XYZ file of C-alpha atoms in Angstrom:
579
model
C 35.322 10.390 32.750
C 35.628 14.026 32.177
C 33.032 16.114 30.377
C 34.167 18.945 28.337
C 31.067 21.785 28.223
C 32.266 23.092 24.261
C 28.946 25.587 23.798
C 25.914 26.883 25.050
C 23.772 29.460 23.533
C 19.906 30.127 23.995
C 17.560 29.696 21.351
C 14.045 31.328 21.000
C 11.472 29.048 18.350
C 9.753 26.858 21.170
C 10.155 29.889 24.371
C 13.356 30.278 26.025
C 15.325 27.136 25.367
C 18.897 26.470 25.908
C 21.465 24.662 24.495
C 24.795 23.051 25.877
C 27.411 20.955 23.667
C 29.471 17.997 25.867
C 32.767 15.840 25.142
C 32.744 13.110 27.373
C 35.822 11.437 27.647
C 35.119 7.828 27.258
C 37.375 4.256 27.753
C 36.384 2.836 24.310
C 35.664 -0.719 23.640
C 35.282 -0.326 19.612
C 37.335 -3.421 18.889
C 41.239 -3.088 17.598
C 40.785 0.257 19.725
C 40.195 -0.856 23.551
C 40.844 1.061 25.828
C 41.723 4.498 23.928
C 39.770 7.375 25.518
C 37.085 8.495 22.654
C 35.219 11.319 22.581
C 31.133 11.488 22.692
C 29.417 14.073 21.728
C 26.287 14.997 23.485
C 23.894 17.947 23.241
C 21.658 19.153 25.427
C 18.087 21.113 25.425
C 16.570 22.241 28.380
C 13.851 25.058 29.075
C 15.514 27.894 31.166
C 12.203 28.019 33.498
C 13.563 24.157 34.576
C 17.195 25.262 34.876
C 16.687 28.146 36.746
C 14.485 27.016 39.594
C 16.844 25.737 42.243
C 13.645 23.629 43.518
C 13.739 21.400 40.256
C 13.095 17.830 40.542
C 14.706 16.296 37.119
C 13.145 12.950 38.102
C 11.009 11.851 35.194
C 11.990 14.715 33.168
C 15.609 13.339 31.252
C 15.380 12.046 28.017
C 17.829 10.626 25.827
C 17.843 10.354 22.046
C 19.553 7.784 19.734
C 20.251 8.039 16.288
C 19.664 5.366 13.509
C 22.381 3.813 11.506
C 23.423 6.808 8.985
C 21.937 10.659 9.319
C 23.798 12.358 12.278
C 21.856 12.551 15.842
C 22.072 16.722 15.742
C 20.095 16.570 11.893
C 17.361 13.934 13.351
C 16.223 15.493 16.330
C 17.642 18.948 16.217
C 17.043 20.406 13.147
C 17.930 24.093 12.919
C 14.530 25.035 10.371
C 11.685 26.787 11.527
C 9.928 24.452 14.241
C 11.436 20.705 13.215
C 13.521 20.630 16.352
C 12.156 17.163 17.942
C 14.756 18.450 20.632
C 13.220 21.842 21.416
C 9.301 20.503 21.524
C 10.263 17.944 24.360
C 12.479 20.715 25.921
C 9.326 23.284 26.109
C 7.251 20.752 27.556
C 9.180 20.919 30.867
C 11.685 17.840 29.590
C 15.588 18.263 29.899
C 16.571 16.209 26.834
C 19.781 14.654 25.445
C 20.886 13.824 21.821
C 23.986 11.688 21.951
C 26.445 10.577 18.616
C 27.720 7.498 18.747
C 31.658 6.453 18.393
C 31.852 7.224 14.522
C 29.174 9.523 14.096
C 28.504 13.819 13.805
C 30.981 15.205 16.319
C 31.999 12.041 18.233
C 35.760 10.415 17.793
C 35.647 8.934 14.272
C 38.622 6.245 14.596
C 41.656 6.226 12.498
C 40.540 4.239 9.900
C 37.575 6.420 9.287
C 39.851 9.013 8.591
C 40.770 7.358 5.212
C 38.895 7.634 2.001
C 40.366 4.249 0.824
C 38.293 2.829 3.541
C 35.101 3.295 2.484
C 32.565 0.760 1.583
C 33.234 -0.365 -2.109
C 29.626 0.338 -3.497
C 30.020 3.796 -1.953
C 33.233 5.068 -3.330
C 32.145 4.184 -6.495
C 28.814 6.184 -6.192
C 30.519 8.922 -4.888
C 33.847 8.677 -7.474
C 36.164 7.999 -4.387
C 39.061 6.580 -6.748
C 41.050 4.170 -4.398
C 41.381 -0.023 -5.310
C 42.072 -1.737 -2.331
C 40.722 -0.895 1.137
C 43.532 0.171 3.807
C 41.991 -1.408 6.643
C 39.578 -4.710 6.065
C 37.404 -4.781 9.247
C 34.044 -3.069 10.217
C 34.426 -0.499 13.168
C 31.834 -0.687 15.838
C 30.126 -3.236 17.911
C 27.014 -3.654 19.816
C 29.209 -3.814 22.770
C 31.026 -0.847 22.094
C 27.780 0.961 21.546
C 26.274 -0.109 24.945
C 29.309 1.511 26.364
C 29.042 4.700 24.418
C 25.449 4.780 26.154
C 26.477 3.831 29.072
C 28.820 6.366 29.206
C 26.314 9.194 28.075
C 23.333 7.574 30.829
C 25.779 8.024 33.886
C 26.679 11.684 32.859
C 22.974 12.489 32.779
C 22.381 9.931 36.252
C 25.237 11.885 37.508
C 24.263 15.716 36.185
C 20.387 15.710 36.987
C 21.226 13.500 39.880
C 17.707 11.331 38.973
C 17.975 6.808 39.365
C 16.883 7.046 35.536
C 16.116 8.271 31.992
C 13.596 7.889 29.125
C 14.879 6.801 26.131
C 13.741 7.572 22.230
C 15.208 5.532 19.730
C 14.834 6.269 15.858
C 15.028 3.963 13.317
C 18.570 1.568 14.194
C 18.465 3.591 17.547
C 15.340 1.690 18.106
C 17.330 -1.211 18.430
C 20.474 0.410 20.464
C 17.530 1.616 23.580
C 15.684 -2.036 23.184
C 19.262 -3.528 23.537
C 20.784 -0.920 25.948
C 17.316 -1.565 28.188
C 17.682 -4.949 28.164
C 21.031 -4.566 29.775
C 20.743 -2.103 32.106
C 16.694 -2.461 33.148
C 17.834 -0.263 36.448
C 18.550 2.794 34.263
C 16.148 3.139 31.952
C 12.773 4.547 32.631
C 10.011 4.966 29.445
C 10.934 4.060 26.307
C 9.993 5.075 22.746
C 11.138 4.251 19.232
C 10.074 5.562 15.665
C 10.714 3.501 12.756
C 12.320 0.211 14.500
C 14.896 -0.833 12.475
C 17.798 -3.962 12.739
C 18.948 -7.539 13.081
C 16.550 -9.389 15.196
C 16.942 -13.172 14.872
C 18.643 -16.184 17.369
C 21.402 -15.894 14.733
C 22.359 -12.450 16.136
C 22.091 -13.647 19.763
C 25.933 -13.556 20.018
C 28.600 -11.333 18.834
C 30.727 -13.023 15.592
C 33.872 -15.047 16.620
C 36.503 -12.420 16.259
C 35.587 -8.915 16.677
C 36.032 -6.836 14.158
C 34.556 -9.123 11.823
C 35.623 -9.008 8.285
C 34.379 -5.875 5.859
C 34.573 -2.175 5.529
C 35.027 0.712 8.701
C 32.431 2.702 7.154
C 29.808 3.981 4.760
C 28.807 7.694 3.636
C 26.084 9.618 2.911
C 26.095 12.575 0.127
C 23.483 15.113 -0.454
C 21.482 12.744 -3.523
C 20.768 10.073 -0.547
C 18.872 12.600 1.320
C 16.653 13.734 -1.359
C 16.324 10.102 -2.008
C 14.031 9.922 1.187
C 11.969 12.849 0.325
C 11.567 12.077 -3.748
C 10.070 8.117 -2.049
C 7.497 10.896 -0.179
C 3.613 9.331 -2.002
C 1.434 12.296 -1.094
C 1.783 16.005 -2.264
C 2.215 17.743 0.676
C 4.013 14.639 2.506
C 7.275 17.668 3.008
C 8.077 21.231 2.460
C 10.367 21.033 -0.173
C 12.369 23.867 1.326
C 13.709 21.417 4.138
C 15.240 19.331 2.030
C 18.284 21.956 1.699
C 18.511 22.496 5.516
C 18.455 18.914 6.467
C 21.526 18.292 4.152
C 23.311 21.436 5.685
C 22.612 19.923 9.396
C 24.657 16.664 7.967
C 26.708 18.177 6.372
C 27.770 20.209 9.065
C 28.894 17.661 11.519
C 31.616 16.113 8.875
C 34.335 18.811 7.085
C 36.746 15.957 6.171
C 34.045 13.835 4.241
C 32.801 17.432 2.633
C 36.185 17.092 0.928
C 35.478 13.622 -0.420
C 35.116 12.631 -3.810
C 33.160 14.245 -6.952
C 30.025 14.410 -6.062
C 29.786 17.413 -3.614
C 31.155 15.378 -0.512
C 29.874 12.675 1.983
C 29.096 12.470 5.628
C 31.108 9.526 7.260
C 29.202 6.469 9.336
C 30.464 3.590 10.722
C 29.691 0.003 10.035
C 28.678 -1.785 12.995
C 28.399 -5.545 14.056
C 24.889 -5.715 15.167
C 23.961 -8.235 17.526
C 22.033 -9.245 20.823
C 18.373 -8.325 20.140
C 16.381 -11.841 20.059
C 13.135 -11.883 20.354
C 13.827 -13.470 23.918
C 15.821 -10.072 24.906
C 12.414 -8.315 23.726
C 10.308 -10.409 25.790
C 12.283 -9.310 28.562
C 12.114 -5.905 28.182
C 9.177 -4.688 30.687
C 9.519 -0.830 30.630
C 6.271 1.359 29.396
C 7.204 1.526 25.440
C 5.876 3.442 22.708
C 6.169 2.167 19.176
C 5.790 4.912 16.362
C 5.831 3.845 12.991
C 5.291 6.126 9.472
C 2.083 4.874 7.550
C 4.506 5.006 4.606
C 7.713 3.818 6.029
C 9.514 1.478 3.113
C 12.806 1.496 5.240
C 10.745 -0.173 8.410
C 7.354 -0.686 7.280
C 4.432 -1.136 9.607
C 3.781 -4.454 9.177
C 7.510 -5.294 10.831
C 6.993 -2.876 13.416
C 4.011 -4.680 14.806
C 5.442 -7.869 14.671
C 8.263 -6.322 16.658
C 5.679 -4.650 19.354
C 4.135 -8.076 19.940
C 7.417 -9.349 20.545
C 7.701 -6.906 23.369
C 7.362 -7.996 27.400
C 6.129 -4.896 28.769
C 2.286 -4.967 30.047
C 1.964 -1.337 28.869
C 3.058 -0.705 25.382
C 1.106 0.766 22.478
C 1.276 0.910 18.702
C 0.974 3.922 16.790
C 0.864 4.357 12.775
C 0.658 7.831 12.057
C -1.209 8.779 8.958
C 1.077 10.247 5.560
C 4.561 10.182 7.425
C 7.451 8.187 6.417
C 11.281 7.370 7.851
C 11.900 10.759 8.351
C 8.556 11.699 9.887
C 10.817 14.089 11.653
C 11.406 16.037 8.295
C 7.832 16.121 7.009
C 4.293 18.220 7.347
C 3.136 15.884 10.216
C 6.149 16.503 12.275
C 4.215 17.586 15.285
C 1.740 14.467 15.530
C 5.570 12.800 15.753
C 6.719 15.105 18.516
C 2.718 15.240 20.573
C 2.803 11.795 20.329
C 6.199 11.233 22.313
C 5.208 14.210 24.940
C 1.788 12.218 25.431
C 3.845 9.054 26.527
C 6.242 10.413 28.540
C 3.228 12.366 30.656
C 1.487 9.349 31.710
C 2.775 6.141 29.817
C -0.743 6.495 27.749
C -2.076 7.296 24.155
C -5.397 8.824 23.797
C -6.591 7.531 27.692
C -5.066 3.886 26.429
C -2.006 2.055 27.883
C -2.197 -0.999 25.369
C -3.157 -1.458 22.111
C -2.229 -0.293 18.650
C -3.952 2.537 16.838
C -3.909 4.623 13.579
C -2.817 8.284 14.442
C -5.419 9.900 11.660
C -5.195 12.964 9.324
C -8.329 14.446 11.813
C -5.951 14.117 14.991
C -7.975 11.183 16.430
C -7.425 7.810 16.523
C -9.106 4.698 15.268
C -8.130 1.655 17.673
C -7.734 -1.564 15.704
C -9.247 -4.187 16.211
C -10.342 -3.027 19.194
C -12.872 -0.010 19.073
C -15.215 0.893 16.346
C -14.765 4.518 15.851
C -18.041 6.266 15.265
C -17.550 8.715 12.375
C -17.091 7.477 9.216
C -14.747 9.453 6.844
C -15.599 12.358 5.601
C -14.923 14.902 2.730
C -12.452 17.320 3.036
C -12.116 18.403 -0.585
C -13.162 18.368 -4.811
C -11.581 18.755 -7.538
C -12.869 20.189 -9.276
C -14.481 22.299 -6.555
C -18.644 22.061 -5.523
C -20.256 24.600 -8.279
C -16.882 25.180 -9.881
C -17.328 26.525 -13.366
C -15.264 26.294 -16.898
C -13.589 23.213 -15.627
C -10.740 22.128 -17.762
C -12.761 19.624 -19.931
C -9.314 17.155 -19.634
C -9.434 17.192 -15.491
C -9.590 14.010 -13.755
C -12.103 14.242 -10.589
C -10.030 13.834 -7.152
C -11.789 13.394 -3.769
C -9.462 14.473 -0.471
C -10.969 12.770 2.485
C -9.859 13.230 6.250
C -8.492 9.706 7.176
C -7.320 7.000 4.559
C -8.627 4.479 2.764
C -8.803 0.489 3.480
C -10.799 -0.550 0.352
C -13.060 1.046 -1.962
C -16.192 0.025 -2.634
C -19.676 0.042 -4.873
C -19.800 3.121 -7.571
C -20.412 6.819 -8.658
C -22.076 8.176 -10.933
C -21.535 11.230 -13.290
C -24.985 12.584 -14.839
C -25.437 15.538 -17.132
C -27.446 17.995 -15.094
C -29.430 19.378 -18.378
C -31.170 15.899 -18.550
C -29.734 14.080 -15.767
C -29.171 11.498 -18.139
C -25.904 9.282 -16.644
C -23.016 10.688 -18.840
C -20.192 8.181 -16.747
C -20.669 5.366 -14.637
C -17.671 4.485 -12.421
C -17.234 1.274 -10.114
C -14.953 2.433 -7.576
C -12.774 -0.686 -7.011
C -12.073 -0.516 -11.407
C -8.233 -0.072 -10.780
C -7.737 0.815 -14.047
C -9.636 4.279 -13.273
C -9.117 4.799 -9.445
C -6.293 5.311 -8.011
C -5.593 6.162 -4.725
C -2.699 8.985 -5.476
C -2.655 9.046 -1.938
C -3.937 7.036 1.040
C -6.903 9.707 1.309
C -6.761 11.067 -1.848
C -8.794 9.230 -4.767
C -7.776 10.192 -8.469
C -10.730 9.122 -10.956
C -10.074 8.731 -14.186
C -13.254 9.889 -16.755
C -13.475 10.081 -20.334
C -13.261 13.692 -21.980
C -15.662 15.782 -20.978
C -18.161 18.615 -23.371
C -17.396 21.799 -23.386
C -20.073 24.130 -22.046
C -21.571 21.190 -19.809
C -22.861 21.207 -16.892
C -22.548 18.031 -14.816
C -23.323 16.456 -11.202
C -21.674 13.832 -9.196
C -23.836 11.354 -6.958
C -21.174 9.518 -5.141
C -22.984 6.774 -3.279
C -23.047 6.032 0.476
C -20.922 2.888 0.494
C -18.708 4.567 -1.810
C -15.216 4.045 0.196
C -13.940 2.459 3.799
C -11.607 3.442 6.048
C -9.236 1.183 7.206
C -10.281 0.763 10.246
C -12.721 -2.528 10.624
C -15.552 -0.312 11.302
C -19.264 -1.738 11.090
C -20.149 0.787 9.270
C -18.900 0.849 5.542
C -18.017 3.965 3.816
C -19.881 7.567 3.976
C -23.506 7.434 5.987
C -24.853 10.280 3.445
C -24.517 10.417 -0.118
C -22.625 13.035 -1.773
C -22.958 15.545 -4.887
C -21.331 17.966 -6.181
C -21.308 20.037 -9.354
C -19.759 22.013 -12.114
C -19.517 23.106 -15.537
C -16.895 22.949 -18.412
C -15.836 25.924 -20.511
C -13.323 25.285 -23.532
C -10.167 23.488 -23.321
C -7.241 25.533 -22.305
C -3.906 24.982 -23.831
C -0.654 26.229 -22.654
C -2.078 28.233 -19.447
C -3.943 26.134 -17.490
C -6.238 27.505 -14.270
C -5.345 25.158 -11.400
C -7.067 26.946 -8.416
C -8.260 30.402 -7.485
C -4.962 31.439 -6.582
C -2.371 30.119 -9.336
C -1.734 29.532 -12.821
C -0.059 27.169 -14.204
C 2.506 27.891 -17.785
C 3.528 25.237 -19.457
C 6.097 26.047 -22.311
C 7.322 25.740 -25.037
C 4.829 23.380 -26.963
C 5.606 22.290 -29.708
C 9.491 21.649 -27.861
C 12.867 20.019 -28.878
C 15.003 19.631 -25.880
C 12.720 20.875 -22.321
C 9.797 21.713 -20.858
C 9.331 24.213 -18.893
C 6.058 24.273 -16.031
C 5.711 27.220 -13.508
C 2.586 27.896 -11.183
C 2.169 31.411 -9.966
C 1.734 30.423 -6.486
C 5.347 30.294 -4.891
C 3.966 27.408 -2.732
C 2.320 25.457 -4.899
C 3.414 21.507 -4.483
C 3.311 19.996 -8.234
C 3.366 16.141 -8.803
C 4.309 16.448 -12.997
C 3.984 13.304 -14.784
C 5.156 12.667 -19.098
C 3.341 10.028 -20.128
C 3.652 8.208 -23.103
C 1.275 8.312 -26.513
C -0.039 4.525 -24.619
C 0.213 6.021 -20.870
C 3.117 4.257 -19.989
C 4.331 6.994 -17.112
C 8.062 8.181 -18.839
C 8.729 10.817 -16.221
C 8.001 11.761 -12.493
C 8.686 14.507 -10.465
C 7.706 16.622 -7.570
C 8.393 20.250 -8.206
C 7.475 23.444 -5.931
C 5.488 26.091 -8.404
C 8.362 25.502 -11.077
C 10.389 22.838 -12.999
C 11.617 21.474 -15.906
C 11.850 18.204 -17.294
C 14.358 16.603 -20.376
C 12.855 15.146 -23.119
C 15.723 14.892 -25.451
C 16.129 11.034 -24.906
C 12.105 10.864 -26.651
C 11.223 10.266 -30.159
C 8.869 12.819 -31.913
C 5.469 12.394 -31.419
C 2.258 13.175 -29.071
C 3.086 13.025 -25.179
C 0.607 13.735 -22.398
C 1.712 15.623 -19.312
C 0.127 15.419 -16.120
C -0.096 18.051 -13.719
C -1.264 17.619 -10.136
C -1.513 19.419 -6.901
C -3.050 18.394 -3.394
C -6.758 19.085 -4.934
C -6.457 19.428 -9.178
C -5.180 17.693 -11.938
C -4.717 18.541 -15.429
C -3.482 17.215 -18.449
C -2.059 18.429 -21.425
C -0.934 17.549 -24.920
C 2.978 17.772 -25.599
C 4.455 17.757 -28.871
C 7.907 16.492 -29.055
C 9.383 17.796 -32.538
């Protein structure tokens, strides 16, 4: 096997990291192609402090990262965008870690038929106006088997390199499965182990590979630029992302694919193979005895939480935890909580432990602690973090809904609040919390609360009762221990320039419109959730928009529209008159 060093540069965000770029010449087993020498590409980050020392000991120190089953292995874990690199946080905590692309995939040997348009899945080409009838070759590409090899292949470079009996292993989303399935095969090699968003076939049906290999279908499927925003527009909280990584993360895909680029009509595709998965049972996992981590997004809808769990009680191994981490999706990697993704993975491969615990399964929290479920009753209740409108706020948009930000998230509401006038503290709005139809829960910590109009040049207070809200956490406690108020006053309603905090303003033009509407906040950073809503509230429209946007309203009849306007802590809404 001969590795071919293609690059190496040093890089500067996490402390002086560097990077090196390998071929490895590999015997293939993709079926229909045995025995052709692919090429694997695998990158590598590793502090220069480790590299340097000739007394290094690279025991315990090599990881190795596996992609899932569509966005290239360099855009998951290496992003080049501020501090996202996954790669570069293990690398500056004294690891020497490894990224690897699969046959098919970023800058590995994509097989003949991949190099055909005419071969793509059906559904794709017509989403991305590929204009070919009949596929040229009729068989998917990869194989578990072949996969094993590819990893096999990368795992005795790295044995071989760093000289070290073993290597930890991080699997995201379908790379969860490929480092369950790889460990299960080659128990000698593999040392802790750690996926994020589990993802595949597990079932006795999958136990064995098909009859013939390649089975029947298409080599491949594609990605464009629209499925990618996709996974950020499913985002549920405000500031789930910086909207300013969405461009980047495209670019790294993009990047590792200038044939696909060239593909269709809609701004090209990045190329992926389809695989024959099979192999993982849950008799495989109950073999599998190696310290694992299992890291799932609160909000996952690709592998939701309730399937990872299942899957981590599957699991052998006497010292495995479970970790949900609060407001994080799929592509956790991507998002605001990024480093609670990347801490969490340095924590486990320190000392095989989360938060002093080496079993168990726990909510990662918005605070940075931990609630242990089922297991531990936490002793601080949630707390308050934010109003809107703010405590002792004055000339409050008399159309604002109230919206409590707390610091972990909600299981179930409970019991009431109530809204008083503070001239006569005579009850102006009473408000059972678990009334659906005027709580919502706009996030998992963030309650929206729905109240009738309020009068202008009013003063009101808030008495939001003790048992309030619970966390989600079994506690014995239920909801705040104190009782809350807060205050403020209304002025007169504002129209077309609406006050959203201290720091922006919000324009919202033209009104009376024909055609658009136009919204832009002053603050360059502001994260806007913008909502049309019908005369009846039926939601029409909506959008997530940094401080501007615009929204189409040609398809709507004339009439009286409302439009909602939210950020992280405000909420306004406004009449629109479609002429």
């Amino acid at each position: 096997m001969l590795a071919l060093l293609f690059g190496g540069w040093p890089q500067w965000s996490f402390g002086q990291i560097q990077q090196f770029d390998y071929l490895l010449d590999n015997s293939t087993l993709t079926p229909n192609f045995a025995g052709q020498t692919f090429r694997l590409h695998l990158r590598e980050k590793v502090s220069e402090a480790l590299l340097n020392d000739p007394n290094t000991d690279y025991s315990d120190k090599v990881v190795l990262m596996i992609h899932g089953n569509s966005v290239p292995a360099t855009a998951v874990f290496d992003l080049d965008y501020q501090d996202y690199s996954w790669m570069d946080a293990l690398a500056a905590e004294g690891y020497d870690v490894f990224a690897l692309s699969l046959t098919g995939y970023g800058h590995s040997t994509r097989p003949t038929p991949m190099q055909d348009s005419c071969n793509v899945d059906f559904l794709d080409r017509l989403d991305n106006s590929i204009s070919c009838l009949f596929a040229n070759y009729r068989f998917r590409m990869t194989s578990s088997d072949s996969e094993m090899d590819d990893m096999d292949a990368a795992v005795e470079f790295i044995r071989s390199l760093r000289d070290v009996e073993d290597v930890h292993l991080i699997g995201h989303s379908l790379g969860g499965f490929r480092v369950m399935l790889y460990s299960s095969r080659y128990p000698e090699k593999v040392g802790k182990l750690i996926t994020h968003g589990f993802s595949g076939v597990l079932s006795s049906a999958a136990a064995e590979p098909p009859p013939e290999l390649p089975s029947d279908g298409y080599p491949m499927s594609v990605i464009n630029r629209s499925d990618i925003e996709d996974l950020f527009d499913a985002a549920e909280c405000f500031d789930q992302f910086d909207p300013e990584v969405v461009e980047p993360a495209w670019q790294a895909c993009q990047s590792t694919d200038s044939l696909g680029l060239r593909w269709g009509e809609t701004g090209g595709v990045v190329r992926h193979p389809q695989i024959d998965l099979y192999g993982l049972t849950n008799d495989t996992l109950a073999s599998i005895t190696q310290p694992t981590l299992v890291l799932i997004g609160e909000v996952d809808n690709i592998a939701p939480p309730i399937a990872a769990q299942s899957y981590y009680d599957r699991l052998g191994s006497s010292n495995k935890v479970y970790v949900e981490i609060n407001r994080t999706s799929h592509i956790g990697y991507w998002e605001s909580r990024k480093e609670a993704l990347h801490q969490l993975c340095i924590n486990w491969l320190n000392d095989s432990s989360i938060d002093g615990r080496s079993i168990g399964k726990a909510i990662y929290k918005l605070n940075q602690t931990f609630d242990w479920i089922g297991e531990i009753d936490e002793q601080n209740p949630p707390q308050i973090t934010a109003l809107s409108p703010p405590h002792q706020a004055t000339f409050v948009d008399l159309n604002s809904d109230l919206v409590i930000e707390l610091d972990e998230n909600i299981f179930s509401l409970a019991e009431h609040l109530t809204i008083f006038r503070k001239a006569d503290y005579s009850v102006f709005q009473y408000i059972e919390m678990d009334n659906t139809a005027l709580v919502q829960q706009v996030c998992s910590n963030i309650l929206q609360i729905d109240i009738n109009e309020l009068e202008a040049d009013t003063e009101y207070f808030v008495y939001l009762h003790y048992d309030a809200f619970r966390d989600r956490s079994f506690n014995t406690f239920e909801g705040i221990l104190t009782d809350k108020v807060w205050s403020f006053s209304t002025g007169e309603l504002i129209t077309s320039t609406t006050e959203l905090t201290d720091r922006s303003t919000l324009n919202i033009f033209p009104n009376p419109t024909r055609d658009y509407i136009h919204i832009h906040s002053t603050s360059p950073s502001e994260i806007l959730r913008i909502e049309l809503l019908s005369p009846g509230g039926q939601v029409l429209q909506s959008h997530f928009f940094q401080a501007q946007g615009q929204l189409d309203v040609r398809a709507y009849p004339p009439g009286a529209y409302f439009l909602q306007c939210a950020t992280p802590h405000s909420n306004h809404t406004q009449k629109i008159i479609i002429q």
